[in-house]
Coordinates of C-alpha atoms in Angstrom, one line a residue:
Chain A
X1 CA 0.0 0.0 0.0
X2 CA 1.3 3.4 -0.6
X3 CA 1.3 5.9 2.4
X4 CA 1.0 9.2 1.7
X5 CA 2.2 11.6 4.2
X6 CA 1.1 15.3 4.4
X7 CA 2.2 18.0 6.2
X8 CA 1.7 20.6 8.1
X9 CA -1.2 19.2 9.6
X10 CA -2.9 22.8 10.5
X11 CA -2.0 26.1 9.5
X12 CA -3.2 29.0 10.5
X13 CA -2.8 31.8 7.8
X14 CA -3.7 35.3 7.3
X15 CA -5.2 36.6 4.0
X16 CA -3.5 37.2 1.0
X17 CA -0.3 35.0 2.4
X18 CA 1.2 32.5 0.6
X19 CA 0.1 28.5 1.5
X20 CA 2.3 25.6 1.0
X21 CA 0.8 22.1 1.3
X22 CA 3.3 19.0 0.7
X23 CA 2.6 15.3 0.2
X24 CA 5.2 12.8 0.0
X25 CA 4.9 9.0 -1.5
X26 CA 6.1 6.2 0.3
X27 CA 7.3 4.7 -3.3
X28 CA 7.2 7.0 -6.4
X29 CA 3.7 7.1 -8.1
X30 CA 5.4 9.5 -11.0
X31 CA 2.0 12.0 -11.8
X32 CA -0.5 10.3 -10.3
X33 CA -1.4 12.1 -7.4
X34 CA -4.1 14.3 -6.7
X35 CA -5.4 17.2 -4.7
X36 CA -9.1 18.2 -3.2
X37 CA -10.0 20.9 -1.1
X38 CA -13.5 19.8 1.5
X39 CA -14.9 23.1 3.6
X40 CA -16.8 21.9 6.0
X41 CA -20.0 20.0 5.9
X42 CA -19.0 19.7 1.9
X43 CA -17.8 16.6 0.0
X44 CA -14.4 16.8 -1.5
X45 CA -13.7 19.0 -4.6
X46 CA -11.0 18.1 -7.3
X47 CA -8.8 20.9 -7.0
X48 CA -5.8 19.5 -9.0
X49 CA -5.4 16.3 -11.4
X50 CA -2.2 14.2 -12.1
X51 CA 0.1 17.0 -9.8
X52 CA 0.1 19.7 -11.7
X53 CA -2.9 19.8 -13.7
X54 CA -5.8 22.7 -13.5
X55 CA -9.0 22.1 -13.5
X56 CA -12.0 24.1 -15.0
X57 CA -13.7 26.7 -12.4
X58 CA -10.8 26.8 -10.0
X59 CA -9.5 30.1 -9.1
X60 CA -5.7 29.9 -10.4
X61 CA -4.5 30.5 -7.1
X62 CA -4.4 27.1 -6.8
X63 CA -1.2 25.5 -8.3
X64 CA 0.6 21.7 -7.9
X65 CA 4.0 20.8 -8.7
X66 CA 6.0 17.8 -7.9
X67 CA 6.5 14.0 -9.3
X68 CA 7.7 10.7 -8.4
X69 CA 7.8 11.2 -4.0
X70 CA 6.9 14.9 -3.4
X71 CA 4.5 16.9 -4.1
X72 CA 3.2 20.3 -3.1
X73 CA -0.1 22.6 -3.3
X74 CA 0.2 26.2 -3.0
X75 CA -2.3 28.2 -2.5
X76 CA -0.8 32.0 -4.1
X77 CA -3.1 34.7 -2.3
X78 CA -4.9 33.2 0.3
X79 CA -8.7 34.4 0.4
X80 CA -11.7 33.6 3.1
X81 CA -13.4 30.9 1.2
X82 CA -10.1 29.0 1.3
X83 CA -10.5 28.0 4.8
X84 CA -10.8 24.2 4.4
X85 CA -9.0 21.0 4.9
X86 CA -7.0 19.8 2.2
X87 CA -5.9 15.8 0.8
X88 CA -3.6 14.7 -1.6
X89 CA -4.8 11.2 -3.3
X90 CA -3.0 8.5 -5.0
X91 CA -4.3 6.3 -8.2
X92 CA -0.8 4.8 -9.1
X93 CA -2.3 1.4 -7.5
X94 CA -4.5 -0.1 -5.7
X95 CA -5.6 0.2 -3.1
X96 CA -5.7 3.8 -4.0
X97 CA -4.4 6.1 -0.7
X98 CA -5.5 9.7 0.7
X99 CA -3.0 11.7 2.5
X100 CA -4.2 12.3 6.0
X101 CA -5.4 15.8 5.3
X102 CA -4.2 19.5 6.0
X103 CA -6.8 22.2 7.8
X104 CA -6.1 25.7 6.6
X105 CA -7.5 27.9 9.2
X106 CA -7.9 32.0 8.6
X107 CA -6.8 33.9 11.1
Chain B
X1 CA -24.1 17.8 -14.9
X2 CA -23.6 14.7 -13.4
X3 CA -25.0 14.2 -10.0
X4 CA -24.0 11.6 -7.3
X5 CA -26.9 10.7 -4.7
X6 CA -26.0 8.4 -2.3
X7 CA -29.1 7.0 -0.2
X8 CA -29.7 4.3 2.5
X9 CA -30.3 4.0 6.3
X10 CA -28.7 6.3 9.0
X11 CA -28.5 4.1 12.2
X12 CA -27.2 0.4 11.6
X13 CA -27.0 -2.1 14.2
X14 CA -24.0 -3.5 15.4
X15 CA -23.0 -6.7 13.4
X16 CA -25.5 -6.1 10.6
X17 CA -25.1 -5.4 7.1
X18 CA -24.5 -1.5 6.2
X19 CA -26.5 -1.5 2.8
X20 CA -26.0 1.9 0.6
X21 CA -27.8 3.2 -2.8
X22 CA -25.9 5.7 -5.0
X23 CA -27.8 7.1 -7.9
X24 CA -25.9 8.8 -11.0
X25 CA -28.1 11.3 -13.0
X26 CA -27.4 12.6 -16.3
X27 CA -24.9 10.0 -18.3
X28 CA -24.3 6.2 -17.9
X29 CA -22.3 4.9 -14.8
X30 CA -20.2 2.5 -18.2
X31 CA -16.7 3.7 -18.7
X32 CA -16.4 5.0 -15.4
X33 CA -14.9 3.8 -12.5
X34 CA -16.8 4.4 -9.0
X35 CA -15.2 4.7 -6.1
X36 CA -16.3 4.4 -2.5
X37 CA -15.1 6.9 0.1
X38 CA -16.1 7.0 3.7
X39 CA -15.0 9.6 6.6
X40 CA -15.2 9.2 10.1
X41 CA -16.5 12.2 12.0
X42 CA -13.2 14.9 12.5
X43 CA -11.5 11.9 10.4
X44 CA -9.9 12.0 7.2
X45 CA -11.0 10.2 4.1
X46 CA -10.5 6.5 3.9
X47 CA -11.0 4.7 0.3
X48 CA -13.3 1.5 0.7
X49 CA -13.4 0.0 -2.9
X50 CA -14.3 0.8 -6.7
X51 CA -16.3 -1.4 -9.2
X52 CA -15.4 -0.4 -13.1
X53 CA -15.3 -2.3 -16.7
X54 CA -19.2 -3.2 -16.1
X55 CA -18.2 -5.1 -12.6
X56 CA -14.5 -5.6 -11.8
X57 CA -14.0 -5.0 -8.0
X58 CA -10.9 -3.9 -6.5
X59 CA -11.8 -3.2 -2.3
X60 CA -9.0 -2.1 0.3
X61 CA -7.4 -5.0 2.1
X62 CA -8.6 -3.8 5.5
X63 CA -12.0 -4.1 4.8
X64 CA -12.2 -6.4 2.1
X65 CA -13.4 -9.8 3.8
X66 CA -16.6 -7.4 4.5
X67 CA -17.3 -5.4 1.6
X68 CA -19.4 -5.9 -1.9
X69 CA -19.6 -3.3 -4.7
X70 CA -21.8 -4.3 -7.2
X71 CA -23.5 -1.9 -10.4
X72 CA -26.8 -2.1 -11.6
X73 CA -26.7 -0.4 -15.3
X74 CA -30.2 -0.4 -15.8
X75 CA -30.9 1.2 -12.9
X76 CA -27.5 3.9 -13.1
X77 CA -26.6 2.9 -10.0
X78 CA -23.7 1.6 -7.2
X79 CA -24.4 -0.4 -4.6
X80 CA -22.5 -0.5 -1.2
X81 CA -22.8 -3.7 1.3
X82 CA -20.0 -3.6 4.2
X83 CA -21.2 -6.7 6.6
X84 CA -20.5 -7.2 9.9
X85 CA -20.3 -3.8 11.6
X86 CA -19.1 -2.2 14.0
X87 CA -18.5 1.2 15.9
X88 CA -15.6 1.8 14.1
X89 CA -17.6 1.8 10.7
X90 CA -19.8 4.7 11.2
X91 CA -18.6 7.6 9.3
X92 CA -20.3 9.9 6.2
X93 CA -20.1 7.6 2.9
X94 CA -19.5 9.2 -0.1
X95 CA -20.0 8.2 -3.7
X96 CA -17.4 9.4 -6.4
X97 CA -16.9 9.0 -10.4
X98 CA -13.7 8.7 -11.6
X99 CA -11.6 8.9 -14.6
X100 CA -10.2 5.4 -14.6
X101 CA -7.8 4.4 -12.8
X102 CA -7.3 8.4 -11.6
X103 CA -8.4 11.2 -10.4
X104 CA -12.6 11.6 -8.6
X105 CA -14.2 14.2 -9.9
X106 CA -17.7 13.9 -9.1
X107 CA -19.1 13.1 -5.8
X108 CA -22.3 12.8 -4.0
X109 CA -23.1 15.2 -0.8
X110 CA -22.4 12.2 1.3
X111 CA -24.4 10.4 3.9
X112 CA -23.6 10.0 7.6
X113 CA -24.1 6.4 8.5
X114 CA -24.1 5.3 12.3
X115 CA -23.4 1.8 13.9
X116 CA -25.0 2.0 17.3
X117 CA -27.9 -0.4 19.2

């Protein structure tokens, strides 16, 4: 099974700062790694496909980067409606994995 | 649009069957793969299993001995059987499409199922 392993696991950021999310791979999974963003009492939304892909109707201050082991999220800007958690997910194999998740908090 | 709607009881007792419905509007469940997801409360998300290519399982280890995906095309729908419950099973269960074998980019709202007497 491949662990993936976020971090920080809470940050607490002020608006218009700059948010870095990593995730790293317990074996290299080359793109196939994923991000969603879930606010609260809301199912997950794909915010980012195969690392570094976009995806249509999300604000571009969302950006991935990263292949093989690591990966990050950044989050340029931050604004309000990003307070949420955060997971990084993994389709390289089965059984696919979810990084354990990362709450970004406004302060 | 496609919509996710997962349905099925809220309370479940203790070493019963967890039995769950979802329902895909607007396009064929074929040439998808769907995934389900389930999240304890304050959790994180844990993968349970995915059915794709018109019934080919694949079910995480840990819960595999318990769980059966199956899809009913003429109805557009997933169903979700996780047997022998416990405590530890009660969480929100969510539904998702995705792009085989890849990323999920449709899911249901999600529905909160408890394991309690």
């Amino acid at each position: 099974e491949i662990v993936l392993t976020q971090s920080p696991d809470f940050q607490s950021v002020t608006p218009k700062e700059k948010v870095t999310i990593t995730c790293r791979a317990s074996q290299s999974i080359g793109s196939s790694l994923h991000w969603y963003q879930q606010k609260p009492d809301q199912s997950p939304k794909l915010l980012i496909k195969y690392a570094s892909q976009s995806i249509s109707g999300v604000p571009s201050r969302f950006s991935g980067s990263g292949s093989g082991t690591d990966f990050t999220l950044t989050i340029n800007s931050l604004e309000a409606e990003d307070a949420a958690a955060y997971y990084c997910h993994q389709s390289s194999s089965f059984p696919l994995t979810f990084g354990g998740g990362t709450k970004v908090e406004i302060k | 649009q496609v919509q996710v709607q997962e349905s099925g009881p809220g309370l479940v007792k203790p070493s019963e069957t967890l039995s769950l419905t979802c329902t895909v509007s607007s396009g064929s469940i074929s040439s998808y793969y769907w995934s389900w997801i389930r999240q304890p409360p304050g959790k994180g998300l844990e993968w349970v299993g995915c059915i794709y290519d018109s019934g080919r399982t694949n079910y995480n280890p840990s819960l595999k001995s318990r769980v059966t995906i199956l899809a009913d095309t003429s109805r557009n729908q997933i169903s979700l059987k996780l047997s022998s419950v416990t405590a530890a099973d009660t969480a929100v269960y969510y539904c998702a499409r995705g792009i085989p074998v890849a990323y999920l980019d449709y899911w249901g709202q999600g529905t909160l199922v408890t394991v309690s007497s």
